[in-house]
Coordinates of C-alpha atoms in Angstrom, one line a residue:
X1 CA 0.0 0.0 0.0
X2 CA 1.3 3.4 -0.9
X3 CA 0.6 6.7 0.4
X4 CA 0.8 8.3 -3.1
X5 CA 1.2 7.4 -6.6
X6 CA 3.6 10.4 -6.7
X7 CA 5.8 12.1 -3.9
X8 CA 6.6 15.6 -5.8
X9 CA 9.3 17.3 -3.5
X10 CA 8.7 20.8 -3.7
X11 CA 5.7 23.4 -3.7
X12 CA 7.4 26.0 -6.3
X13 CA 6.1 26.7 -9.4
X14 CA 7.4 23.4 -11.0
X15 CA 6.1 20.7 -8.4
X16 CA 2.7 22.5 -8.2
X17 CA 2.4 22.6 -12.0
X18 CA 3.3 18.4 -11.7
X19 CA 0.8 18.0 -9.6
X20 CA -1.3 19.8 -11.1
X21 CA -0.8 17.9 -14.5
X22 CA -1.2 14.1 -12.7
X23 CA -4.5 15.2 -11.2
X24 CA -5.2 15.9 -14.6
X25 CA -4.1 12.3 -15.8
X26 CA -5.6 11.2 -12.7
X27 CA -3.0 10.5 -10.5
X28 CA -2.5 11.1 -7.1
X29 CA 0.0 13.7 -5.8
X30 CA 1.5 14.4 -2.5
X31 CA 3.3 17.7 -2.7
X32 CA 5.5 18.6 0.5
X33 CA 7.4 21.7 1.4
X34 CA 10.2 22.7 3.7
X35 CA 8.8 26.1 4.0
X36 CA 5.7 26.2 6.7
X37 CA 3.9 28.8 4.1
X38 CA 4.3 30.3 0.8
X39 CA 7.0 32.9 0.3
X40 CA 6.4 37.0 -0.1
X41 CA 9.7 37.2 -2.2
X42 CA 9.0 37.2 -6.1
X43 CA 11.7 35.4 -7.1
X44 CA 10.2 35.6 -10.9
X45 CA 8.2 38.5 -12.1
X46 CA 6.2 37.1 -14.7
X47 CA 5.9 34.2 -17.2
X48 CA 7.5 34.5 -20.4
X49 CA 7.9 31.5 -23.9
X50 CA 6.3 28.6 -24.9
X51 CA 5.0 27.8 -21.5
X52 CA 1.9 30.4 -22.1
X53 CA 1.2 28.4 -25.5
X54 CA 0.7 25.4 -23.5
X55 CA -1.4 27.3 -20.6
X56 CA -3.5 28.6 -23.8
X57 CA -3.9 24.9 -24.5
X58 CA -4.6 23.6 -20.9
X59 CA -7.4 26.6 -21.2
X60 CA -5.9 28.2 -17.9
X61 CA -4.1 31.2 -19.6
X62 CA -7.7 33.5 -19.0
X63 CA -7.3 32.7 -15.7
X64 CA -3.7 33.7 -15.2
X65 CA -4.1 37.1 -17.5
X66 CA -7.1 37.8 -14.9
X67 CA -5.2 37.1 -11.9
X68 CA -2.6 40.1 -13.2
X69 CA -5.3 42.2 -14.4
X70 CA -3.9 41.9 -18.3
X71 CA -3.2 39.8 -21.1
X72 CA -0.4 38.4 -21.8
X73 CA 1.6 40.9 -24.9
X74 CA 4.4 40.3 -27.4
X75 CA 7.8 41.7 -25.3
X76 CA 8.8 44.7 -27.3
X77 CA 12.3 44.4 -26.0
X78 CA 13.6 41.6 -23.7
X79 CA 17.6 41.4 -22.5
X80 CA 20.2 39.1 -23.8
X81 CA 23.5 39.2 -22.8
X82 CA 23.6 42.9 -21.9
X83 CA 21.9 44.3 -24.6
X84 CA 17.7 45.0 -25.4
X85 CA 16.9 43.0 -28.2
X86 CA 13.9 44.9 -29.9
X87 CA 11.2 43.0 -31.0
X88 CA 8.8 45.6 -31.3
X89 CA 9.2 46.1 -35.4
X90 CA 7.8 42.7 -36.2
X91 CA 4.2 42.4 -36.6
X92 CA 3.8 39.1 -34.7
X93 CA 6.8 39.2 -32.3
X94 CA 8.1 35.7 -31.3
X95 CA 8.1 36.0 -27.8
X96 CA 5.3 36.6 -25.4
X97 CA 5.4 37.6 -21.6
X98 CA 3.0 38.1 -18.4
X99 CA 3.5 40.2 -15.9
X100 CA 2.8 37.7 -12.7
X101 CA 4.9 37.5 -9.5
X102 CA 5.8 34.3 -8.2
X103 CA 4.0 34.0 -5.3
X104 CA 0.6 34.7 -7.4
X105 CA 1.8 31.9 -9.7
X106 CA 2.3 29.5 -7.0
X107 CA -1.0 30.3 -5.5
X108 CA -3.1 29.9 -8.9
X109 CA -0.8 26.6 -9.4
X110 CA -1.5 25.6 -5.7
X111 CA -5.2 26.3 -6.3
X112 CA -5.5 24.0 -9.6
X113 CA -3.2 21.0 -7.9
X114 CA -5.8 21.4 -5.4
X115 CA -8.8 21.0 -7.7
X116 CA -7.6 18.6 -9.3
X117 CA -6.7 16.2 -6.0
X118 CA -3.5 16.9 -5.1
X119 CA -2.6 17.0 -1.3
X120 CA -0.2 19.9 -1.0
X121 CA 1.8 19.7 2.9
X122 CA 4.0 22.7 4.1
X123 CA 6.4 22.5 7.1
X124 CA 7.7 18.5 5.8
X125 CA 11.2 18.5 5.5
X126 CA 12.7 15.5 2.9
X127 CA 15.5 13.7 5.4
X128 CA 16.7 10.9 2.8
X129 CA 15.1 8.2 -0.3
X130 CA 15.2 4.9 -0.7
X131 CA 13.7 3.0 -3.6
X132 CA 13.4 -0.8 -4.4
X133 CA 11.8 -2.2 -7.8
X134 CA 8.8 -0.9 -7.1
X135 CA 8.2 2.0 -4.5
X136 CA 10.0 4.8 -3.5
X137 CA 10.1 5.5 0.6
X138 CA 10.7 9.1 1.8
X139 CA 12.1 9.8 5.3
X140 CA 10.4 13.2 5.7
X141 CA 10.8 15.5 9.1
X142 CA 7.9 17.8 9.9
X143 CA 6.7 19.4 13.0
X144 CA 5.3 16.4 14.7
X145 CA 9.2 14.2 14.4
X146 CA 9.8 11.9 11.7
X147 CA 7.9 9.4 9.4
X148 CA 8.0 7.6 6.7
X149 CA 6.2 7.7 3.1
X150 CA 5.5 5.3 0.4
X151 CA 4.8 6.1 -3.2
X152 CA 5.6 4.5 -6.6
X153 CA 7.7 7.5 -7.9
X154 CA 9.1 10.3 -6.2
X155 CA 10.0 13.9 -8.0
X156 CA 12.6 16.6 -7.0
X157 CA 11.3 19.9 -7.5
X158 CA 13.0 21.2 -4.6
X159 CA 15.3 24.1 -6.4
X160 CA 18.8 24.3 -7.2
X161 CA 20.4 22.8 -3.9
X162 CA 18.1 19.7 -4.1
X163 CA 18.1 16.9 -1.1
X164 CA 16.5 14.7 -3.9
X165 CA 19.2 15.2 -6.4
X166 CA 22.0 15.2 -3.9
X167 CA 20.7 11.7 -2.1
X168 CA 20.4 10.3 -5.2
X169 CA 24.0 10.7 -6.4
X170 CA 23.1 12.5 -9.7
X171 CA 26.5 15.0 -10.3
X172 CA 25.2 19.0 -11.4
X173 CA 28.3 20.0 -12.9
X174 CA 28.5 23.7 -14.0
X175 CA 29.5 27.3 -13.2
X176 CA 28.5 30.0 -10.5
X177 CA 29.5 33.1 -11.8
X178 CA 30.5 35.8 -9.5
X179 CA 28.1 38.5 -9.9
X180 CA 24.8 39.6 -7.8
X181 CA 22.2 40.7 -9.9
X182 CA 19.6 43.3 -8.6
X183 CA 16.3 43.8 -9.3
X184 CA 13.6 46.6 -8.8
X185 CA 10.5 47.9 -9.9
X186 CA 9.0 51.1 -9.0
X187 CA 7.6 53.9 -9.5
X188 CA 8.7 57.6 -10.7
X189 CA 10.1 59.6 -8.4
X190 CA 8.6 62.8 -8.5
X191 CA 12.4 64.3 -9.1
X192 CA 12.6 62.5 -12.2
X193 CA 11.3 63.9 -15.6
X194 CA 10.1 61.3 -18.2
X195 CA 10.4 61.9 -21.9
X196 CA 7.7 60.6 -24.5
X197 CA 10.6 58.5 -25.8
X198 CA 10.8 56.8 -22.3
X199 CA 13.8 58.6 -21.4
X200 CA 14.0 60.2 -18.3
X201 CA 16.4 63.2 -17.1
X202 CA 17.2 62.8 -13.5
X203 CA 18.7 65.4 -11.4
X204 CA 22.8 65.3 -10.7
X205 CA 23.2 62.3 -13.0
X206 CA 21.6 63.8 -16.7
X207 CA 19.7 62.1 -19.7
X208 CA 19.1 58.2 -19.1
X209 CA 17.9 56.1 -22.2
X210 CA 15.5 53.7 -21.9
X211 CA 16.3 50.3 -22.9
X212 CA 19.8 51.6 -21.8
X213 CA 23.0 49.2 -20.3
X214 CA 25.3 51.8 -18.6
X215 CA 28.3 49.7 -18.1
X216 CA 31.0 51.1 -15.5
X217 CA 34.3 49.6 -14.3
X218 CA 31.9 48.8 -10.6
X219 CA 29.3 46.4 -12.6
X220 CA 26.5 47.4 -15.2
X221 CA 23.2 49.5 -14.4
X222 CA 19.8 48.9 -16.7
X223 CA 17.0 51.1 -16.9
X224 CA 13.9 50.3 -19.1
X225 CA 9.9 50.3 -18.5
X226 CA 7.8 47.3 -17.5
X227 CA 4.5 49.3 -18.3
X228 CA 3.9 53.2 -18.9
X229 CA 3.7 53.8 -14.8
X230 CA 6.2 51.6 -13.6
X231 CA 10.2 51.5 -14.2
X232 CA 12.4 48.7 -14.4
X233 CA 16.2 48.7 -12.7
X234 CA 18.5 46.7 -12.8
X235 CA 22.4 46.2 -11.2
X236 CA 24.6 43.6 -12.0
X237 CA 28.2 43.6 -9.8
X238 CA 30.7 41.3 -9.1
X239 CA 30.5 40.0 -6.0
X240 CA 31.4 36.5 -4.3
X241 CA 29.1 36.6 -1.1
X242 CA 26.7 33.8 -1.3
X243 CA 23.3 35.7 -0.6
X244 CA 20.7 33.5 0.4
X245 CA 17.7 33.7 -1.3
X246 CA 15.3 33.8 1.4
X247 CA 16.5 37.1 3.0
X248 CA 14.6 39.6 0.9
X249 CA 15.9 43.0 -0.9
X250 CA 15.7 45.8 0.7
X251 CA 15.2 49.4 -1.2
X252 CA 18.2 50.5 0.7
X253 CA 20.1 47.3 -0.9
X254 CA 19.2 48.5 -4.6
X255 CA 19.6 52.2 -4.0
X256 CA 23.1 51.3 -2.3
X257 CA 24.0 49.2 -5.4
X258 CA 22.6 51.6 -8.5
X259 CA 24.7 54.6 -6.1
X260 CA 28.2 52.2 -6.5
X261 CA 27.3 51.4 -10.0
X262 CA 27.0 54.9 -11.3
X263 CA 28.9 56.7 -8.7
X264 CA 25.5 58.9 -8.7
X265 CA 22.2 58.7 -7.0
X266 CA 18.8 57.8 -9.0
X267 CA 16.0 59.1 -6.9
X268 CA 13.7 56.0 -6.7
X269 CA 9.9 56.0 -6.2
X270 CA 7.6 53.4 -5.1
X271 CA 9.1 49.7 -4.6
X272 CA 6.6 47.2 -6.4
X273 CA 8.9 44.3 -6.3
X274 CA 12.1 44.4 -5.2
X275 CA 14.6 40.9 -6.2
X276 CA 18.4 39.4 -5.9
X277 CA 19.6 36.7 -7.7
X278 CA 23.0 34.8 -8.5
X279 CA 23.7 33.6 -11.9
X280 CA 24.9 29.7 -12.1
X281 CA 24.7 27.3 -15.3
X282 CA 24.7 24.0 -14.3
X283 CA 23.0 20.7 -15.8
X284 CA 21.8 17.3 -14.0
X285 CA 23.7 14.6 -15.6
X286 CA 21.0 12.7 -15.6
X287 CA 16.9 13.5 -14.9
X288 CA 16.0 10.4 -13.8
X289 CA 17.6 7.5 -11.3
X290 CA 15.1 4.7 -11.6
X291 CA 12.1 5.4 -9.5
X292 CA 13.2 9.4 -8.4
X293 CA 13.3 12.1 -11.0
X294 CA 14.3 15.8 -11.2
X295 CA 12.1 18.7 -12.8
X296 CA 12.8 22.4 -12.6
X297 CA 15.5 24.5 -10.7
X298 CA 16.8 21.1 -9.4
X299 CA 17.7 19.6 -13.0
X300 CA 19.1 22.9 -14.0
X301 CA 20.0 26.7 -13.4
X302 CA 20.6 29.3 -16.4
X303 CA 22.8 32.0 -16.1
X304 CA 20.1 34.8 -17.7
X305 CA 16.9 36.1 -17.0
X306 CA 13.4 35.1 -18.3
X307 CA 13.8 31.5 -19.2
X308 CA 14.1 29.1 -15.9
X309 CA 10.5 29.2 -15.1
X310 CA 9.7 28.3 -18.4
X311 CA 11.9 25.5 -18.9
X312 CA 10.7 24.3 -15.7
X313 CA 7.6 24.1 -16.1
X314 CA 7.7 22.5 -19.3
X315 CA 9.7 19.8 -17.8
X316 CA 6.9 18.9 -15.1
X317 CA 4.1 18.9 -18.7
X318 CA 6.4 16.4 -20.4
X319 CA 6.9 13.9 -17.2
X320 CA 3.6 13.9 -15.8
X321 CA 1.9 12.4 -18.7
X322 CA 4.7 9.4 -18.9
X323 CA 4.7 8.4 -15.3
X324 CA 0.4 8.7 -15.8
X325 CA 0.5 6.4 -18.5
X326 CA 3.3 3.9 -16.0
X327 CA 0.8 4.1 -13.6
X328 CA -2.4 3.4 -15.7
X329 CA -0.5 0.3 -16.8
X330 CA -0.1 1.1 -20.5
X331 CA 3.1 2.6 -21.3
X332 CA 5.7 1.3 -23.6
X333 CA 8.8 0.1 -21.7
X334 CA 11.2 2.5 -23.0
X335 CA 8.6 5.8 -22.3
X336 CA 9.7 6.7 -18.9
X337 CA 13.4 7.1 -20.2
X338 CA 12.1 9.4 -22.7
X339 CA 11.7 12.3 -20.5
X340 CA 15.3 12.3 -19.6
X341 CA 16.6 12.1 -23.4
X342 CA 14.1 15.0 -24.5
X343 CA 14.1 17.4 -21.8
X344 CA 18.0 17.1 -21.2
X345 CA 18.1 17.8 -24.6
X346 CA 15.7 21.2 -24.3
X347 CA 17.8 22.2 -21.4
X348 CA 21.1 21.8 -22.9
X349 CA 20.0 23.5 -25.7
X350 CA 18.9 26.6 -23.4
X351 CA 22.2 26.5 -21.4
X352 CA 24.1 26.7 -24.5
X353 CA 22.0 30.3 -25.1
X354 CA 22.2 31.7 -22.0
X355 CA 26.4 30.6 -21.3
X356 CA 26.3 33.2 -24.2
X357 CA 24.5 35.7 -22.8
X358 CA 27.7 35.5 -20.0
X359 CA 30.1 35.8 -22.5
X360 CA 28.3 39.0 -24.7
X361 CA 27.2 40.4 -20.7
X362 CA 31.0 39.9 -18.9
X363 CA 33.1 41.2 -21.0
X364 CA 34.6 45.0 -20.5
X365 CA 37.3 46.0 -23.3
X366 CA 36.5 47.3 -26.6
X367 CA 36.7 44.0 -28.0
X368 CA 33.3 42.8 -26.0
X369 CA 31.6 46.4 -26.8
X370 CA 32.5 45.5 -30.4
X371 CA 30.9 42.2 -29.8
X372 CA 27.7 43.5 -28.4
X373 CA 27.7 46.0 -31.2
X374 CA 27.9 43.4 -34.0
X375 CA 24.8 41.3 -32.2
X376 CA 22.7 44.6 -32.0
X377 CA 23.5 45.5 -35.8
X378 CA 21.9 41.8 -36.6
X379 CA 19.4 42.0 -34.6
X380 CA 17.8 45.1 -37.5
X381 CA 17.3 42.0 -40.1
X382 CA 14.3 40.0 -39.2
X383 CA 15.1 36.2 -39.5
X384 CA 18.4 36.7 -36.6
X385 CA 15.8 38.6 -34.5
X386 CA 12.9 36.0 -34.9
X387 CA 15.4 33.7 -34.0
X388 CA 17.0 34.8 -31.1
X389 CA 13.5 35.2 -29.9
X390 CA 12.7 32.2 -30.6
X391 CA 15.6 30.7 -28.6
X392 CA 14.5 32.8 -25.9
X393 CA 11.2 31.6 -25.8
X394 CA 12.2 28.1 -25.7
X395 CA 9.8 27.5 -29.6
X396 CA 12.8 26.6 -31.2
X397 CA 12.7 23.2 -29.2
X398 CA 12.1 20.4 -31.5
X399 CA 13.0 16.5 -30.1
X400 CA 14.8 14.1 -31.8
X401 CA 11.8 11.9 -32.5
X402 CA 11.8 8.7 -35.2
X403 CA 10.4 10.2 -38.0
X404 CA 10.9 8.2 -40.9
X405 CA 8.8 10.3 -43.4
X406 CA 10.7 13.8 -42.3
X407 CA 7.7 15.6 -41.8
X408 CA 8.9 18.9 -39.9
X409 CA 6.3 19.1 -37.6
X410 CA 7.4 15.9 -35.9
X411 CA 9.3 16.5 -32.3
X412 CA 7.5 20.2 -32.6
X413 CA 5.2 22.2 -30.2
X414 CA 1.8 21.2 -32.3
X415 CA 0.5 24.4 -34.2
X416 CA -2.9 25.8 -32.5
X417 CA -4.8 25.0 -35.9
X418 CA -8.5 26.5 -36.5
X419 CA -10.2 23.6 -37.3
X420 CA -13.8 23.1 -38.8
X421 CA -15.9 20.7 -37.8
X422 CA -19.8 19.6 -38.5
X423 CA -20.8 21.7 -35.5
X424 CA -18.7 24.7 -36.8
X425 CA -15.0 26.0 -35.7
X426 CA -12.7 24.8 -32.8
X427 CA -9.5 24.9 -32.5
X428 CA -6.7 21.9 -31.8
X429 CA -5.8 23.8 -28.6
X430 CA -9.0 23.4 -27.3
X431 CA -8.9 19.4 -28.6
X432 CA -5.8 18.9 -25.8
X433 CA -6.8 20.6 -22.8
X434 CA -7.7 17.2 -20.7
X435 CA -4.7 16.5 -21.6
X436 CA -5.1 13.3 -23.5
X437 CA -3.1 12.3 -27.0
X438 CA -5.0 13.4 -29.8
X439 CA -4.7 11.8 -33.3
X440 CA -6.0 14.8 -35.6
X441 CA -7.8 13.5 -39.3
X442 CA -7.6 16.5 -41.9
X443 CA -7.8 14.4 -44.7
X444 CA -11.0 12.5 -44.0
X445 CA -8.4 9.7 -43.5
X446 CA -10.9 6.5 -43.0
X447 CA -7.4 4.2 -42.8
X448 CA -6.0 6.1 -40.8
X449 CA -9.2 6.3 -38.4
X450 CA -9.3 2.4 -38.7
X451 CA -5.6 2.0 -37.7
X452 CA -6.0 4.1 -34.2
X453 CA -8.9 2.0 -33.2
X454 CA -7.3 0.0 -30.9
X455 CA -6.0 2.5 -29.0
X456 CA -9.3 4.8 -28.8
X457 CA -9.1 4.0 -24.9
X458 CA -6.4 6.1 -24.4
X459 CA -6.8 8.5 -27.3
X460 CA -9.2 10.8 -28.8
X461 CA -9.5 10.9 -32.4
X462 CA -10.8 14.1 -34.4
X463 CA -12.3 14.2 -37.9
X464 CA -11.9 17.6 -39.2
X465 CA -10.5 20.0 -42.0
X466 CA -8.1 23.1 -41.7
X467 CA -7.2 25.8 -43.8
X468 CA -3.4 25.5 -45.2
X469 CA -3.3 21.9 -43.6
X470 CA 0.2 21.4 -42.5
X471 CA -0.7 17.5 -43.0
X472 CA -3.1 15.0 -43.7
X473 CA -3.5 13.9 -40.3
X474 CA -1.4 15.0 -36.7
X475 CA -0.7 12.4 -33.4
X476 CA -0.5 15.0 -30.5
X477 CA 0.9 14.0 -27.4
X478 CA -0.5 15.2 -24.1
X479 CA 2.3 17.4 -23.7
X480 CA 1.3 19.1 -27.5
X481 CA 4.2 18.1 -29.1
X482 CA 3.8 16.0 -32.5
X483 CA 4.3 12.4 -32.0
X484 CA 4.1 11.7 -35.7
X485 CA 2.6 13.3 -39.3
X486 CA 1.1 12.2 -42.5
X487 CA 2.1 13.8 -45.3
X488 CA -0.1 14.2 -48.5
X489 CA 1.8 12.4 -51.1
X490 CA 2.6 9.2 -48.2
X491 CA 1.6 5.7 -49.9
X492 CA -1.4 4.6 -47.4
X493 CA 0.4 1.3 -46.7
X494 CA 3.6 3.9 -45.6
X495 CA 1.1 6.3 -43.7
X496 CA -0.9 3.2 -41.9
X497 CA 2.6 1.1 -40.4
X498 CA 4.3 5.0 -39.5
X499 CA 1.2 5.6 -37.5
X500 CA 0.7 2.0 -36.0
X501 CA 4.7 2.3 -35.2
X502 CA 4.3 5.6 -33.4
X503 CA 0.9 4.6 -31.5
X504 CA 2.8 1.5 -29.9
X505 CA 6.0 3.6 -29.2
X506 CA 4.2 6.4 -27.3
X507 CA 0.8 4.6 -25.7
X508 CA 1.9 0.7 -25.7
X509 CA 0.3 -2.2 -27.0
X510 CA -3.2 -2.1 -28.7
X511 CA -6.1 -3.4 -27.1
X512 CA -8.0 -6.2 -27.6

C-alpha cells in the first residue's frame, strides 16, 4: 500500500504545475514543502515562452491574465546578454510575456493542484530516499518528528540545492558566476522627468535612455519600462558573497548598489517588487535515477533572466503524462526514459543560449563592446531577430523523435490550428486541454481512423479539415508536441505502419 502514486518534492512553481498535470491524468500527488507557508519574495516577475502556449492549450491562460489584471503581450524588448533585443518592429513578435509574481503563480498553481486532488503539505522537510523495484520511501521531518512515506515515484522539485538530487548521487556539474544581480520595480520619483521616448532626465546624473545598459568599471546599471507607470532597474556587480535567497531585498540594498554602480544617486519612487539573484549554469547529468526524477530549478540553473521558469515548467508537462501512462499500466517500456533524453536535450540547448549571454554580458574591453555591437547590428534584419527570440522563448525546441517520413512538424510544439468541424470552428488547442493524446484527421483519412482504433481508450481521435493543412492527419501527445505526421503524397500502406509504429511507441500495446 502506498501513500501516493507520486511524492513531488517541492511546492514552487514546478512541483505545483506536476501535480497539477497528474491530477489531470488522474493520479494522485502528494506535494511537500520545507517552507511552513508560501513565500512573499518574487523570485520571478512574470511568465515569459512557450510555457503560455501550453497554458493557452490547458485553457488556464484566461485565468492567469485575470489574476494580473492583463493579457499576456508580445515583449517589445527583452535582455540578452547585456543588450535590449527589440522586437517591437515585427508584426507578430516571437516572444510573449506576463507580468505575474511568483507568489501569485504559485497560488493559482496551488489552487489548480488542489482541484484537481493533489494534497499539498508545508512544514515537511525530505531527510533521505530509498527506492526498491517498485516503491520509493521518503524519510520526511515535519513538525510532529519523523515518518516515513511510500509512493511508486518520487519527483525533486526542490530548487537548485536539491536533497533529492544530492541523495540520489546524480552530479550537477556547472559554473557560478561571481556576480549579484539586482532587481527593482518602482515607481517615478517625482524628481525625475520622463520623456515621450521613455527617457528620463534625473537630477545630478543627466539624460538616461531607456532600454539603456550603462556599463562602469563597478558592474552594469539597466533602466527600461515594464508598463507606462512603472520602471524597471536593474544592477549587475561582481560580488562572491553567497546571498541566500530567502533574505529579501531591501530598497536600501538597490539604492546602495545603483549609487556604486553609477557613482551617482537615482531618486527612486515606489518599490513594487524588489529581487536578488545569482547567476549559475549547471545541468543534471541525468533526470531520472530509476524510481526518483528531477524537474525544474533542481535539473538545471541558467545564467540569464526570463527562461528558468519556463523550462521548468515545461519539464513537469512532459513527465507527468509518462509516469500517468506507467501508472495506468499502458506505457511502452522505454517511455519513462524518454523524458530524460528530451528534456536534457531542451535544457542543454537553453544552457548553451544563456552561457552566451555570459560571455556577450562579462566582458569589458572594446573588443566585447565591439561584440555587443555586431549582435545589436543583426538584430535590424528580421530572421536573426525571430530567432533569437525564438531561442529565448524556448519555440525553437524540437525532439529528436523517429520520424521516418521527415515531416517537420514531428518533435514540434503542435501548431494551435483553426479547425472546422460539423458543429462549426474549434481549435486543436481546445482538442488537448484534458490532456489526452490526440490523433487529428484532416484528410477524412478513414485508414487512418481504422488504424487508431485499438488505442481509442487512451486516445481521442478528431475528424476535421483546416485551412493551409500542414498535413493529412497530426498524433498530439498530451504534452502538445507531434508524435508523428502524414504527409499528402505518403503511400497509405507507408502512412498506416508510421502511424501503428508511433501509437505502440508512445501509448503501448493495442487493445484487444
Amino acid at each position: 500500500m502506498t501513500d501516493a502514486d507520486v511524492i513531488v518534492v517541492g511546492a514552487g512553481p514546478a512541483g505545483l504545475m506536476l501535480a497539477g498535470e497528474l491530477g489531470l491524468a488522474g493520479v494522485r500527488a502528494l506535494v511537500l514543502e520545507r517552507r511552513t507557508q508560501r513565500g512573499e519574495i518574487p523570485k520571478a516577475n512574470g511568465l515569459g515562452g512557450q510555457i503560455l502556449e501550453l497554458l493557452h492549450y490547458r485553457g488556464l491562460l484566461d485565468r492567469f491574465e485575470a489574476a494580473c489584471s492583463g493579457p499576456s503581450h508580445p515583449a517589445p524588448q527583452y535582455p540578452f546578454g547585456g543588450v535590449h533585443v527589440d522586437f517591437s518592429s515585427l508584426p507578430h513578435p516571437p516572444l510573449r510575456g506576463l507580468t505575474l509574481p511568483q507568489p501569485e503563480l504559485e497560488r493559482l498553481l496551488d489552487e489548480r493542484a488542489r482541484e484537481l486532488g493533489a494534497e499539498v503539505r508545508w512544514g515537511q522537510e525530505i531527510i533521505d530516499v530509498a527506492q526498491d523495484d517498485t516503491t520509493v520511501t521518503a524519510q520526511v521531518r515535519g513538525a510532529d518528528g519523523s515518518y516515513q512515506l511510500r509512493a511508486r515515484y518520487l519527483v525533486g522539485c526542490d530548487g537548485g540545492r536539491s536533497t533529492v538530487r544530492d541523495g540520489a548521487g546524480i552530479a550537477f556539474p556547472g559554473t557560478t558566476h561571481p556576480e549579484v544581480n539586482r532587481l527593482g520595480q518602482l515607481t517615478l520619483h517625482e524628481s525625475v522627468t520622463r520623456h515621450d521616448d521613455g527617457d528620463v532626465d534625473v537630477p545630478g546624473l543627466g539624460r538616461v535612455h531607456a532600454g539603456a545598459f550603462v556599463r562602469t568599471d563597478r558592474g552594469v546599471f539597466g533602466f527600461g519600462w515594464l508598463t507606462p507607470e512603472v520602471m524597471l532597474l536593474s544592477t549587475t556587480e561582481d560580488e562572491t558573497t553567497d546571498l541566500a535567497d530567502d533574505v529579501p531585498m531591501t530598497l536600501t540594498e538597490l539604492q546602495d548598489s545603483i549609487r556604486h554602480v553609477l557613482g551617482a544617486e537615482f531618486p527612486l519612487g515606489e518599490p513594487r517588487r524588489l529581487s536578488r539573484y545569482t547567476f549559475q549554469a549547471r545541468q543534471a547529468e541525468r533526470y531520472r535515477d530509476g524510481r526518483v526524477f528531477l524537474a525544474g530549478d533542481a535539473a538545471h540553473l541558467f545564467p540569464a533572466t526570463g527562461v528558468g521558469l519556463n523550462a521548468g515548467l515545461l519539464d513537469t508537462v512532459n513527465l507527468a503524462w509518462k509516469l500517468a501512462a506507467d501508472l495506468h499500466g499502458w506505457a511502452p517500456p522505454a517511455l519513462l526514459d524518454t523524458y530524460h533524453r528530451e528534456r536534457h536535450f531542451a535544457g542543454a540547448r537553453t544552457l548553451k543560449h544563456t552561457q552566451a549571454q555570459v560571455a556577450l554580458r562579462r566582458g569589458q574591453d572594446p573588443a566585447a563592446e565591439a561584440l555587443r555591437d555586431v549582435f545589436l547590428e543583426l538584430f535590424a534584419d528580421e530572421q536573426p531577430l525571430r530567432r533569437v527570440g525564438a531561442l529565448i522563448a524556448g519555440t525553437d525546441i524540437r525532439y529528436p523523435l523517429p520520424n521516418p517520413n521527415g515531416h517537420p512538424l514531428t518533435g514540434a510544439f503542435a501548431p494551435d490550428l483553426t479547425l472546422h468541424v460539423d458543429r462549426g470552428t474549434t481549435s486543436l488547442a481546445e482538442l488537448t486541454r484534458t490532456a489526452r493524446p490526440v490523433l487529428l484527421d484532416l484528410a477524412d483519412r478513414s485508414d487512418l481512423r481504422e488504424t487508431a482504433r485499438p488505442w481509442r481508450d487512451r486516445i481521442d481521435v478528431h475528424t476535421a479539415k483546416a485551412d493551409d493543412r500542414p498535413a493529412d492527419a497530426l498524433l498530439v501527445r498530451p504534452d502538445a508536441h507531434v508524435a508523428w505526421a502524414a504527409t499528402p503524397d505518403e503511400p497509405e500502406a507507408t502512412a498506416v505502419r508510421g502511424l501503428r509504429d508511433a501509437l505502440t511507441d508512445w501509448f503501448g500495446a493495442p487493445s484487444r
